[in-house]
Tab-separated table of C-alpha atoms and ligand atoms in Angstrom:
chain	number	residue	atom	x	y	z
L	1	UNK	CA	49.053	44.605	45.828
L	2	UNK	CA	48.451	44.995	49.543
L	3	UNK	CA	51.891	46.563	49.823
L	4	UNK	CA	50.975	49.287	47.334
L	5	UNK	CA	48.018	50.172	49.563
L	6	UNK	CA	50.353	50.302	52.544
L	7	UNK	CA	52.762	52.478	50.589
L	8	UNK	CA	50.136	55.015	49.565
L	9	UNK	CA	47.773	55.008	52.543
L	10	UNK	CA	50.149	54.553	55.473
L	11	UNK	CA	53.522	55.452	54.022
L	12	UNK	CA	52.439	58.626	52.307
L	13	UNK	CA	48.993	59.928	53.290
L	14	UNK	CA	48.855	59.073	56.976
L	15	UNK	CA	52.473	60.043	57.558
L	16	UNK	CA	52.019	63.309	55.697
L	17	UNK	CA	48.893	64.239	57.662
L	18	UNK	CA	50.445	63.404	61.024
L	19	UNK	CA	53.667	65.120	59.964
L	20	UNK	CA	51.836	68.325	59.049
L	21	UNK	CA	50.014	68.310	62.380
L	22	UNK	CA	53.332	67.665	64.136
L	23	UNK	CA	54.953	70.608	62.432
L	24	UNK	CA	51.995	72.741	63.519
L	25	UNK	CA	52.559	71.528	67.106
L	26	UNK	CA	56.201	72.473	66.710
L	27	UNK	CA	55.400	75.989	65.523
L	28	UNK	CA	52.651	76.483	68.082
L	29	UNK	CA	54.841	75.375	70.997
L	30	UNK	CA	57.616	77.656	69.730
L	31	UNK	CA	55.145	80.538	69.637
L	32	UNK	CA	53.881	79.809	73.137
L	33	UNK	CA	57.426	79.610	74.481
L	34	UNK	CA	57.975	83.096	73.066
L	35	UNK	CA	54.621	84.403	74.409
L	36	UNK	CA	53.083	84.577	70.962
L	37	UNK	CA	49.813	83.212	69.622
L	38	UNK	CA	51.192	81.147	66.773
L	39	UNK	CA	49.832	80.050	63.400
L	40	UNK	CA	46.467	78.324	62.762
L	41	UNK	CA	46.402	74.547	62.491
L	42	UNK	CA	46.132	74.414	58.696
L	43	UNK	CA	49.161	76.660	58.218
L	44	UNK	CA	51.725	73.949	57.258
L	45	UNK	CA	49.321	72.619	54.603
L	46	UNK	CA	48.623	76.103	53.242
L	47	UNK	CA	52.364	76.755	52.999
L	48	UNK	CA	52.845	73.648	50.896
L	49	UNK	CA	49.863	74.384	48.626
L	50	UNK	CA	51.173	77.887	48.124
L	51	UNK	CA	54.669	76.692	47.265
L	52	UNK	CA	53.282	74.175	44.775
L	53	UNK	CA	51.569	77.033	42.946
L	54	UNK	CA	54.689	79.110	42.588
L	55	UNK	CA	57.230	79.298	39.846
L	56	UNK	CA	60.178	76.861	40.027
L	57	UNK	CA	63.415	78.570	39.162
L	58	UNK	CA	66.550	76.661	38.216
L	59	UNK	CA	69.663	78.754	38.849
L	60	UNK	CA	72.097	79.406	36.055
L	61	UNK	CA	75.012	76.996	36.090
L	62	UNK	CA	73.170	74.446	38.211
L	63	UNK	CA	72.982	70.800	37.247
L	64	UNK	CA	69.343	70.700	36.286
L	65	UNK	CA	68.596	66.987	36.676
L	66	UNK	CA	70.235	66.641	40.079
L	67	UNK	CA	68.696	69.904	41.240
L	68	UNK	CA	65.152	68.845	40.395
L	69	UNK	CA	65.576	65.188	41.333
L	70	UNK	CA	67.102	65.677	44.782
L	71	UNK	CA	63.860	66.600	46.626
L	72	UNK	CA	62.058	63.602	45.114
L	73	UNK	CA	64.828	61.232	46.216
L	74	UNK	CA	64.480	62.504	49.769
L	75	UNK	CA	60.697	62.243	49.753
L	76	UNK	CA	60.916	58.723	48.328
L	77	UNK	CA	63.263	57.700	51.134
L	78	UNK	CA	60.923	59.000	53.810
L	79	UNK	CA	57.875	57.314	52.255
L	80	UNK	CA	59.699	53.971	52.072
L	81	UNK	CA	60.951	54.067	55.630
L	82	UNK	CA	57.588	55.084	57.066
L	83	UNK	CA	55.878	52.295	55.112
L	84	UNK	CA	58.367	49.844	56.587
L	85	UNK	CA	57.739	51.142	60.102
L	86	UNK	CA	53.941	51.045	59.733
L	87	UNK	CA	54.065	47.500	58.315
L	88	UNK	CA	55.908	46.300	61.401
L	89	UNK	CA	53.829	48.359	63.755
L	90	UNK	CA	50.477	47.062	62.505
L	91	UNK	CA	51.441	43.424	62.404
L	92	UNK	CA	54.691	42.291	63.970
L	93	UNK	CA	54.883	39.237	61.739
L	94	UNK	CA	55.183	41.519	58.697
L	95	UNK	CA	58.921	41.624	59.212
L	96	UNK	CA	62.027	40.326	57.498
L	97	UNK	CA	65.591	39.772	58.660
L	98	UNK	CA	67.537	43.018	58.606
L	99	UNK	CA	64.695	45.506	58.217
L	100	UNK	CA	66.090	47.478	61.146
L	101	UNK	CA	69.281	47.978	59.145
L	102	UNK	CA	67.246	48.947	56.080
L	103	UNK	CA	65.373	51.525	58.162
L	104	UNK	CA	68.622	53.013	59.509
L	105	UNK	CA	69.944	53.229	55.962
L	106	UNK	CA	66.792	54.805	54.559
L	107	UNK	CA	66.723	57.397	57.339
L	108	UNK	CA	69.945	58.901	55.988
L	109	UNK	CA	68.489	59.324	52.479
L	110	UNK	CA	66.810	62.674	53.320
L	111	UNK	CA	70.149	64.069	54.474
L	112	UNK	CA	71.798	62.775	51.326
L	113	UNK	CA	69.106	64.389	49.190
L	114	UNK	CA	69.759	67.721	50.906
L	115	UNK	CA	73.492	67.320	50.226
L	116	UNK	CA	72.724	66.504	46.582
L	117	UNK	CA	70.421	69.487	46.193
L	118	UNK	CA	72.860	71.846	47.868
L	119	UNK	CA	75.809	70.880	45.705
L	120	UNK	CA	73.702	70.843	42.533
L	121	UNK	CA	72.446	74.395	42.971
L	122	UNK	CA	75.714	76.166	42.130
L	123	UNK	CA	75.484	78.602	45.002
L	124	UNK	CA	78.398	79.077	47.412
L	125	UNK	CA	76.125	79.340	50.452
L	126	UNK	CA	74.281	76.191	49.433
L	127	UNK	CA	77.602	74.362	49.013
L	128	UNK	CA	78.708	75.388	52.494
L	129	UNK	CA	75.353	74.224	53.846
L	130	UNK	CA	75.675	70.892	52.046
L	131	UNK	CA	79.216	70.308	53.257
L	132	UNK	CA	78.167	71.064	56.823
L	133	UNK	CA	75.264	68.641	56.472
L	134	UNK	CA	77.770	66.021	55.332
L	135	UNK	CA	79.958	66.564	58.394
L	136	UNK	CA	76.901	66.431	60.615
L	137	UNK	CA	75.869	63.077	59.094
L	138	UNK	CA	79.365	61.727	59.771
L	139	UNK	CA	79.061	63.024	63.317
L	140	UNK	CA	75.726	61.614	64.407
L	141	UNK	CA	75.638	58.287	62.559
L	142	UNK	CA	78.151	56.619	64.905
L	143	UNK	CA	76.324	57.229	68.218
L	144	UNK	CA	72.973	56.659	66.477
L	145	UNK	CA	73.925	53.178	65.292
L	146	UNK	CA	75.464	52.322	68.665
L	147	UNK	CA	72.292	53.410	70.459
L	148	UNK	CA	70.096	51.470	68.038
L	149	UNK	CA	72.195	48.435	68.981
L	150	UNK	CA	70.787	48.504	72.535
L	151	UNK	CA	67.223	47.329	71.679
L	152	UNK	CA	68.805	44.719	69.412
L	153	UNK	CA	70.751	43.264	72.350
L	154	UNK	CA	67.714	43.378	74.631
L	155	UNK	CA	65.507	41.492	72.207
L	156	UNK	CA	67.969	38.635	71.921
L	157	UNK	CA	70.075	39.869	68.976
L	158	UNK	CA	67.214	40.207	66.562
L	159	UNK	CA	67.592	42.724	63.757
L	160	UNK	CA	63.903	42.556	62.915
L	161	UNK	CA	61.712	45.482	63.910
L	162	UNK	CA	58.752	43.161	64.410
L	163	UNK	CA	60.677	41.083	66.970
L	164	UNK	CA	61.698	44.209	68.880
L	165	UNK	CA	58.065	45.343	69.116
L	166	UNK	CA	56.886	41.869	70.086
L	167	UNK	CA	59.605	41.636	72.757
L	168	UNK	CA	58.466	44.906	74.276
L	169	UNK	CA	54.807	43.856	74.226
L	170	UNK	CA	55.747	40.959	76.527
L	171	UNK	CA	58.569	42.392	78.664
L	172	UNK	CA	57.709	46.090	78.855
L	173	UNK	CA	59.306	49.018	77.075
L	174	UNK	CA	63.079	48.996	76.664
L	175	UNK	CA	63.296	52.567	77.949
L	176	UNK	CA	62.463	51.132	81.390
L	177	UNK	CA	65.963	49.676	81.729
L	178	UNK	CA	69.110	51.702	82.493
L	179	UNK	CA	70.739	51.012	79.148
L	180	UNK	CA	67.500	51.828	77.329
L	181	UNK	CA	67.170	55.197	79.057
L	182	UNK	CA	70.774	56.165	78.246
L	183	UNK	CA	70.376	55.072	74.637
L	184	UNK	CA	67.139	57.065	74.374
L	185	UNK	CA	68.967	60.263	75.373
L	186	UNK	CA	71.557	59.651	72.659
L	187	UNK	CA	68.906	58.867	70.062
L	188	UNK	CA	66.918	62.022	70.854
L	189	UNK	CA	70.044	64.124	70.346
L	190	UNK	CA	70.674	62.359	67.031
L	191	UNK	CA	67.053	62.930	65.992
L	192	UNK	CA	67.536	66.606	66.719
L	193	UNK	CA	70.520	66.626	64.366
L	194	UNK	CA	68.755	64.519	61.746
L	195	UNK	CA	65.910	67.038	61.675
L	196	UNK	CA	68.494	69.865	61.495
L	197	UNK	CA	66.900	71.742	64.388
L	198	UNK	CA	68.641	74.060	66.835
L	199	UNK	CA	71.225	73.434	68.401
L	200	UNK	CA	72.304	71.392	65.367
L	201	UNK	CA	70.816	73.500	62.586
L	202	UNK	CA	74.298	74.322	61.282
L	203	UNK	CA	73.463	73.283	57.713
L	204	UNK	CA	70.581	75.758	57.534
L	205	UNK	CA	71.838	78.520	59.803
L	206	UNK	CA	69.296	81.189	58.846
L	207	UNK	CA	71.434	84.027	60.111
L	208	UNK	CA	74.669	83.185	58.318
L	209	UNK	CA	73.722	80.957	55.383
L	210	UNK	CA	70.205	82.294	54.765
L	211	UNK	CA	68.612	78.875	54.406
L	212	UNK	CA	71.770	76.915	53.619
L	213	UNK	CA	71.439	74.051	51.182
L	214	UNK	CA	67.864	75.010	50.302
L	215	UNK	CA	68.666	78.617	49.438
L	216	UNK	CA	68.121	78.221	45.679
L	217	UNK	CA	64.967	76.130	45.886
L	218	UNK	CA	61.673	77.750	45.023
L	219	UNK	CA	58.175	76.586	44.159
L	220	UNK	CA	57.526	72.860	44.005
L	221	UNK	CA	61.106	71.852	44.841
L	222	UNK	CA	60.885	73.703	48.114
L	223	UNK	CA	57.372	72.326	48.690
L	224	UNK	CA	58.660	68.767	48.387
L	225	UNK	CA	61.514	69.516	50.788
L	226	UNK	CA	59.091	71.055	53.289
L	227	UNK	CA	56.816	68.033	53.010
L	228	UNK	CA	59.827	65.738	53.458
L	229	UNK	CA	60.879	67.575	56.615
L	230	UNK	CA	57.353	67.514	58.008
L	231	UNK	CA	57.096	63.795	57.340
L	232	UNK	CA	60.459	63.227	59.013
L	233	UNK	CA	59.057	64.989	62.053
L	234	UNK	CA	56.669	62.071	62.281
L	235	UNK	CA	58.896	59.243	61.056
L	236	UNK	CA	61.878	59.803	63.340
L	237	UNK	CA	59.921	59.982	66.637
L	238	UNK	CA	57.948	56.984	65.368
L	239	UNK	CA	61.180	55.056	64.866
L	240	UNK	CA	62.286	56.018	68.376
L	241	UNK	CA	58.943	54.850	69.757
L	242	UNK	CA	59.224	51.505	67.992
L	243	UNK	CA	62.732	50.903	69.305
L	244	UNK	CA	62.296	52.125	72.868
L	245	UNK	CA	58.626	52.477	73.761
L	246	UNK	CA	56.963	49.446	72.241
L	247	UNK	CA	55.665	51.059	69.071
L	248	UNK	CA	52.493	52.979	68.310
L	249	UNK	CA	49.721	50.782	69.741
L	250	UNK	CA	46.388	51.268	68.051
L	251	UNK	CA	44.012	49.369	70.353
L	252	UNK	CA	41.713	50.954	72.953
L	253	UNK	CA	43.208	53.115	75.666
L	254	UNK	CA	46.738	52.264	74.417
L	255	UNK	CA	46.083	54.503	71.420
L	256	UNK	CA	45.653	57.500	73.704
L	257	UNK	CA	48.911	56.683	75.523
L	258	UNK	CA	50.747	56.305	72.226
L	259	UNK	CA	49.466	59.644	70.958
L	260	UNK	CA	50.463	61.286	74.232
L	261	UNK	CA	53.938	59.751	74.033
L	262	UNK	CA	54.332	60.943	70.465
L	263	UNK	CA	53.154	64.489	71.232
L	264	UNK	CA	55.445	64.482	74.253
L	265	UNK	CA	58.429	63.528	72.097
L	266	UNK	CA	57.657	66.271	69.562
L	267	UNK	CA	57.182	68.825	72.339
L	268	UNK	CA	60.501	67.746	73.913
L	269	UNK	CA	62.295	68.210	70.595
L	270	UNK	CA	60.672	71.633	70.230
L	271	UNK	CA	61.607	72.738	73.720
L	272	UNK	CA	65.213	71.652	73.169
L	273	UNK	CA	65.267	73.695	69.985
L	274	UNK	CA	63.842	76.761	71.669
L	275	UNK	CA	66.108	76.839	74.684
L	276	UNK	CA	69.475	76.393	73.012
L	277	UNK	CA	71.777	78.482	70.873
L	278	UNK	CA	73.285	77.082	67.706
L	279	UNK	CA	76.616	75.283	68.041
L	280	UNK	CA	79.413	75.476	65.496
L	281	UNK	CA	79.910	72.501	63.190
L	282	UNK	CA	83.173	71.466	64.876
L	283	UNK	CA	81.482	71.648	68.278
L	284	UNK	CA	78.622	69.534	66.956
L	285	UNK	CA	80.934	66.827	65.614
L	286	UNK	CA	82.979	66.863	68.837
L	287	UNK	CA	79.757	66.570	70.845
L	288	UNK	CA	78.631	63.518	68.905
L	289	UNK	CA	82.000	61.771	68.755
L	290	UNK	CA	82.830	62.600	72.368
L	291	UNK	CA	80.122	62.523	75.066
L	292	UNK	CA	77.363	60.982	72.954
L	293	UNK	CA	79.497	58.081	71.690
L	294	UNK	CA	80.758	57.412	75.224
L	295	UNK	CA	77.204	57.350	76.607
L	296	UNK	CA	76.142	55.060	73.771
L	297	UNK	CA	79.047	52.675	74.465
L	298	UNK	CA	78.179	52.635	78.168
L	299	UNK	CA	74.576	51.838	77.230
L	300	UNK	CA	75.701	48.973	75.015
L	301	UNK	CA	77.913	47.541	77.791
L	302	UNK	CA	75.035	47.809	80.293
L	303	UNK	CA	72.752	46.094	77.799
L	304	UNK	CA	75.221	43.202	77.506
L	305	UNK	CA	75.116	42.886	81.310
L	306	UNK	CA	71.334	42.673	81.013
L	307	UNK	CA	70.578	45.950	82.785
R	1	UNK	CA	44.605	80.142	39.606
R	2	UNK	CA	42.403	81.287	42.395
R	3	UNK	CA	43.456	78.516	44.821
R	4	UNK	CA	47.033	79.541	44.141
R	5	UNK	CA	46.397	83.159	45.079
R	6	UNK	CA	44.210	82.229	48.044
R	7	UNK	CA	46.981	80.090	49.507
R	8	UNK	CA	49.427	82.887	48.771
R	9	UNK	CA	47.363	85.334	50.777
R	10	UNK	CA	47.217	82.921	53.713
R	11	UNK	CA	50.957	82.401	53.867
R	12	UNK	CA	52.851	85.358	52.423
R	13	UNK	CA	56.528	84.999	53.215
R	14	UNK	CA	58.220	88.349	53.181
R	15	UNK	CA	61.731	89.346	52.221
R	16	UNK	CA	62.881	92.786	53.192
R	17	UNK	CA	65.249	94.679	51.004
R	18	UNK	CA	66.893	97.931	51.910
R	19	UNK	CA	67.839	100.143	48.999
R	20	UNK	CA	69.681	102.681	51.082
R	21	UNK	CA	67.355	103.214	54.005
R	22	UNK	CA	68.385	104.716	57.324
R	23	UNK	CA	67.564	101.279	58.768
R	24	UNK	CA	64.678	102.550	60.839
R	25	UNK	CA	62.038	101.186	58.494
R	26	UNK	CA	63.736	97.770	58.588
R	27	UNK	CA	63.619	97.785	62.358
R	28	UNK	CA	59.901	98.568	62.261
R	29	UNK	CA	59.357	95.637	59.885
R	30	UNK	CA	61.124	93.309	62.287
R	31	UNK	CA	58.977	94.724	65.091
R	32	UNK	CA	55.930	93.217	63.407
R	33	UNK	CA	57.370	89.749	64.028
R	34	UNK	CA	57.895	90.291	67.749
R	35	UNK	CA	55.500	88.810	70.340
R	36	UNK	CA	53.580	92.056	70.625
R	37	UNK	CA	52.255	92.008	67.069
R	38	UNK	CA	53.038	88.393	66.108
R	39	UNK	CA	52.152	88.338	62.421
R	40	UNK	CA	52.917	84.613	62.262
R	41	UNK	CA	49.257	84.340	63.314
R	42	UNK	CA	48.442	85.157	59.695
R	43	UNK	CA	51.102	82.867	58.302
R	44	UNK	CA	53.569	85.649	57.578
R	45	UNK	CA	57.183	84.544	57.925
R	46	UNK	CA	60.452	86.274	57.254
R	47	UNK	CA	62.245	84.464	54.421
R	48	UNK	CA	66.027	84.299	54.452
R	49	UNK	CA	66.408	83.723	50.741
R	50	UNK	CA	64.788	85.691	47.925
R	51	UNK	CA	63.806	82.409	46.252
R	52	UNK	CA	61.489	81.569	49.144
R	53	UNK	CA	59.753	84.953	49.217
R	54	UNK	CA	56.267	85.953	48.083
R	55	UNK	CA	56.231	89.575	49.141
R	56	UNK	CA	59.072	91.991	48.631
R	57	UNK	CA	59.159	94.731	51.252
R	58	UNK	CA	61.278	97.574	49.946
R	59	UNK	CA	62.622	100.368	52.103
R	60	UNK	CA	65.006	103.184	51.272
R	61	UNK	CA	65.569	105.679	48.563
R	62	UNK	CA	66.751	103.525	45.619
R	63	UNK	CA	70.219	104.962	45.178
R	64	UNK	CA	72.261	104.335	42.066
R	65	UNK	CA	74.223	101.413	43.477
R	66	UNK	CA	71.283	99.533	44.884
R	67	UNK	CA	68.962	99.963	41.902
R	68	UNK	CA	70.924	97.331	39.949
R	69	UNK	CA	70.600	94.898	42.832
R	70	UNK	CA	66.939	95.753	43.210
R	71	UNK	CA	66.240	94.877	39.581
R	72	UNK	CA	68.221	91.640	39.836
R	73	UNK	CA	66.376	90.606	42.975
R	74	UNK	CA	62.999	91.480	41.473
R	75	UNK	CA	63.769	89.162	38.572
R	76	UNK	CA	64.623	86.363	40.975
R	77	UNK	CA	61.421	86.324	43.012
R	78	UNK	CA	59.328	83.342	41.962
R	79	UNK	CA	56.075	84.730	40.532
R	80	UNK	CA	53.318	85.427	41.530
R	81	UNK	CA	54.752	87.963	43.934
R	82	UNK	CA	53.738	91.286	45.459
R	83	UNK	CA	55.808	94.392	46.069
R	84	UNK	CA	55.252	96.738	48.988
R	85	UNK	CA	56.980	100.081	49.346
R	86	UNK	CA	57.562	100.919	52.998
R	87	UNK	CA	58.398	104.374	54.270
R	88	UNK	CA	58.629	107.844	52.797
R	89	UNK	CA	62.012	107.152	51.195
R	90	UNK	CA	60.815	104.359	48.948
R	91	UNK	CA	57.636	106.228	47.947
R	92	UNK	CA	58.949	109.651	47.035
R	93	UNK	CA	62.595	109.528	48.145
R	94	UNK	CA	61.631	111.608	51.198
R	95	UNK	CA	64.352	113.954	52.250
R	96	UNK	CA	66.668	112.666	49.521
R	97	UNK	CA	64.460	113.998	46.719
R	98	UNK	CA	67.058	116.490	45.560
R	99	UNK	CA	69.987	114.157	45.986
R	100	UNK	CA	72.251	113.465	43.005
R	101	UNK	CA	72.304	109.844	44.080
R	102	UNK	CA	68.574	109.071	43.938
R	103	UNK	CA	67.428	109.718	40.378
R	104	UNK	CA	64.136	107.817	40.370
R	105	UNK	CA	61.477	106.783	42.892
R	106	UNK	CA	60.776	103.076	43.343
R	107	UNK	CA	57.535	102.850	41.371
R	108	UNK	CA	59.238	104.154	38.239
R	109	UNK	CA	61.617	101.166	38.437
R	110	UNK	CA	59.415	98.163	39.301
R	111	UNK	CA	55.634	97.819	39.706
R	112	UNK	CA	54.487	98.430	43.287
R	113	UNK	CA	51.291	96.937	44.742
R	114	UNK	CA	50.961	98.843	48.006
R	115	UNK	CA	52.419	101.949	49.597
R	116	UNK	CA	52.828	102.369	53.341
R	117	UNK	CA	53.648	105.961	54.253
R	118	UNK	CA	55.445	107.144	57.380
R	119	UNK	CA	58.963	107.962	58.418
R	120	UNK	CA	59.178	105.315	59.712
R	121	UNK	CA	55.665	103.770	59.548
R	122	UNK	CA	54.468	102.282	62.819
R	123	UNK	CA	54.090	98.502	62.957
R	124	UNK	CA	50.330	99.099	63.166
R	125	UNK	CA	50.529	101.037	59.909
R	126	UNK	CA	52.504	98.257	58.244
R	127	UNK	CA	49.947	95.664	59.342
R	128	UNK	CA	47.078	97.916	58.159
R	129	UNK	CA	48.845	98.281	54.798
R	130	UNK	CA	49.226	94.529	54.436
R	131	UNK	CA	45.538	94.034	55.287
R	132	UNK	CA	44.585	96.527	52.555
R	133	UNK	CA	46.861	94.760	50.098
R	134	UNK	CA	45.245	91.409	50.890
R	135	UNK	CA	41.799	93.002	50.425
R	136	UNK	CA	42.850	94.389	47.072
R	137	UNK	CA	44.107	91.042	45.787
R	138	UNK	CA	40.935	89.320	47.007
R	139	UNK	CA	38.846	91.862	45.069
R	140	UNK	CA	40.826	91.142	41.930
R	141	UNK	CA	40.280	87.389	42.385
R	142	UNK	CA	36.523	87.953	42.665
R	143	UNK	CA	36.393	90.073	39.534
R	144	UNK	CA	38.065	87.368	37.434
J	401	SF4	S1	61.359	106.555	55.443
J	401	SF4	FE1	62.343	107.574	57.150
J	401	SF4	S2	62.711	105.925	58.602
J	401	SF4	FE2	62.312	104.971	56.632
J	401	SF4	S3	64.317	104.677	55.710
J	401	SF4	FE3	63.547	106.646	54.990
J	401	SF4	S4	64.381	108.132	56.417
J	401	SF4	FE4	64.582	106.129	57.385
C-alpha cells in the first residue's frame, strides 16, 4: 500500500510539478540568453491543459492502438523510474539488488515510446525521426552504461542505488574524484541526447523534420508526450545527482544545496543547448562511440585504480 | 468548455501558411518572435506541424493551386482553432484582385476570425490584431 502512495505522490505528482518548473527554467534561461523576457512560470502547465482540451486526431493509415498507446508507455516508464529513485533517495535501505540496472533500463523506455509513436503514425517525416532516435539510442547507451559503472566501482561493486547514496554520505560525493568528474561529463552529454536537446535534437529537428516523430500527435497524445519530456527533465538530472552528487538531501541546509545543484544542472543543460548548433546523426553517433566512449573507459580504468 | 478556451488563449501556438504571398507578410510574422517583440511572453509559439497548431495565420492571395492545400490543412487543425488573415492579399487579394489565378478571397473559402490589414502589416499591427482576437473570444466565453 505504501508503495502506491510513493508511486502517486512522489513518482507522479512531485516529479511532474518539479518537471514543469524545470521546463519553465529551461525556457526562461533560453529567453534570457537571447535577450528576451520569456514565458510566465505557469506556462508549461497551461500548455498541457490546453493540449488536453484539444481534439485528438489519428492519421489515416496509422496503427491506432500503437499510436495512442505509445505516449502512455513512455509516461509509465518515467513514473516508475522516478518512483524508484525517490524510494532510494528518501530511505537508502529501501533498495534491492540490481535496481540501478532497472533504472538504466527504464530510462530508455521514453525513447522507445517515441520510436513506437513515430513508426505507428504512418508519416514519412515521423518515420525518419523515429529511425534517427533509434540510432541515437544505440549511440549513447554504450558510454552511458560505462559511465554509470564508475559509481558502482567506487561503492565497492554494489548495484544498489541505496548503497551508492549511503557510500557518498560517508565518503563524499563521487564527482570529487578524477574518475567521477570524467564520468559526469560523459553522463551529462548522454542526458543531453536522452532529452533530445540541441546539439543532439536530430530526431526532432524542427527545421527539417518539423517536429520529427511527434509530428502527427495532437491533443492529449501530445500533452502526454510533453508531460513525459518535462518529467524527464527532472528525472534524468535526479539520476545523475544520485550517482555522482550524493542524491537529493532533504534535511536542513542540505536541501538548499541540493536544489541549487539541481537548478545548476538544468541551467547547464540549457546553456549547452543554446550555444551549440545541431549535429548530423552520423556525427552524433561518431561522437558517442568515439571520444565519449574513450573518456568513459578512461574513467572506468581510473576508478579501478581507486582515483 | 471555458477552461479549455481560457488555456487556449494563454498558449496559442501559431502555424503560418502562405497561399501565394510575396513572403513579406511571413517575414513580419517571424519578426514578432524576435527579441524585440518576444511574443513568447504571452505563450505564443511557432508550431512546426499543423497538428500542434491552435491558430492558423494565413498570408497570400489564395491562388488556385494553394486553395486545395489550404482546405486540406484547415481540416487537419485539431479543433478548437482560430484563423487569422494577415495582409491585404489574404483579405481582398490586394493587387491580385483581377488576376485569373485568384478567383476567391480567403473568407469565402474558410471562416476567418480576425483580419489584420497592411501590406505588409507591421509587427505592432499583428500583435494588436491578436490582442483584439483574444478580447473577442473572451467576450464570447462570457456571453455563454
Ligand atoms: S499583403 Fe503585401 S506584403 Fe503581404 S503578401 Fe500580399 S503583397 Fe506581400
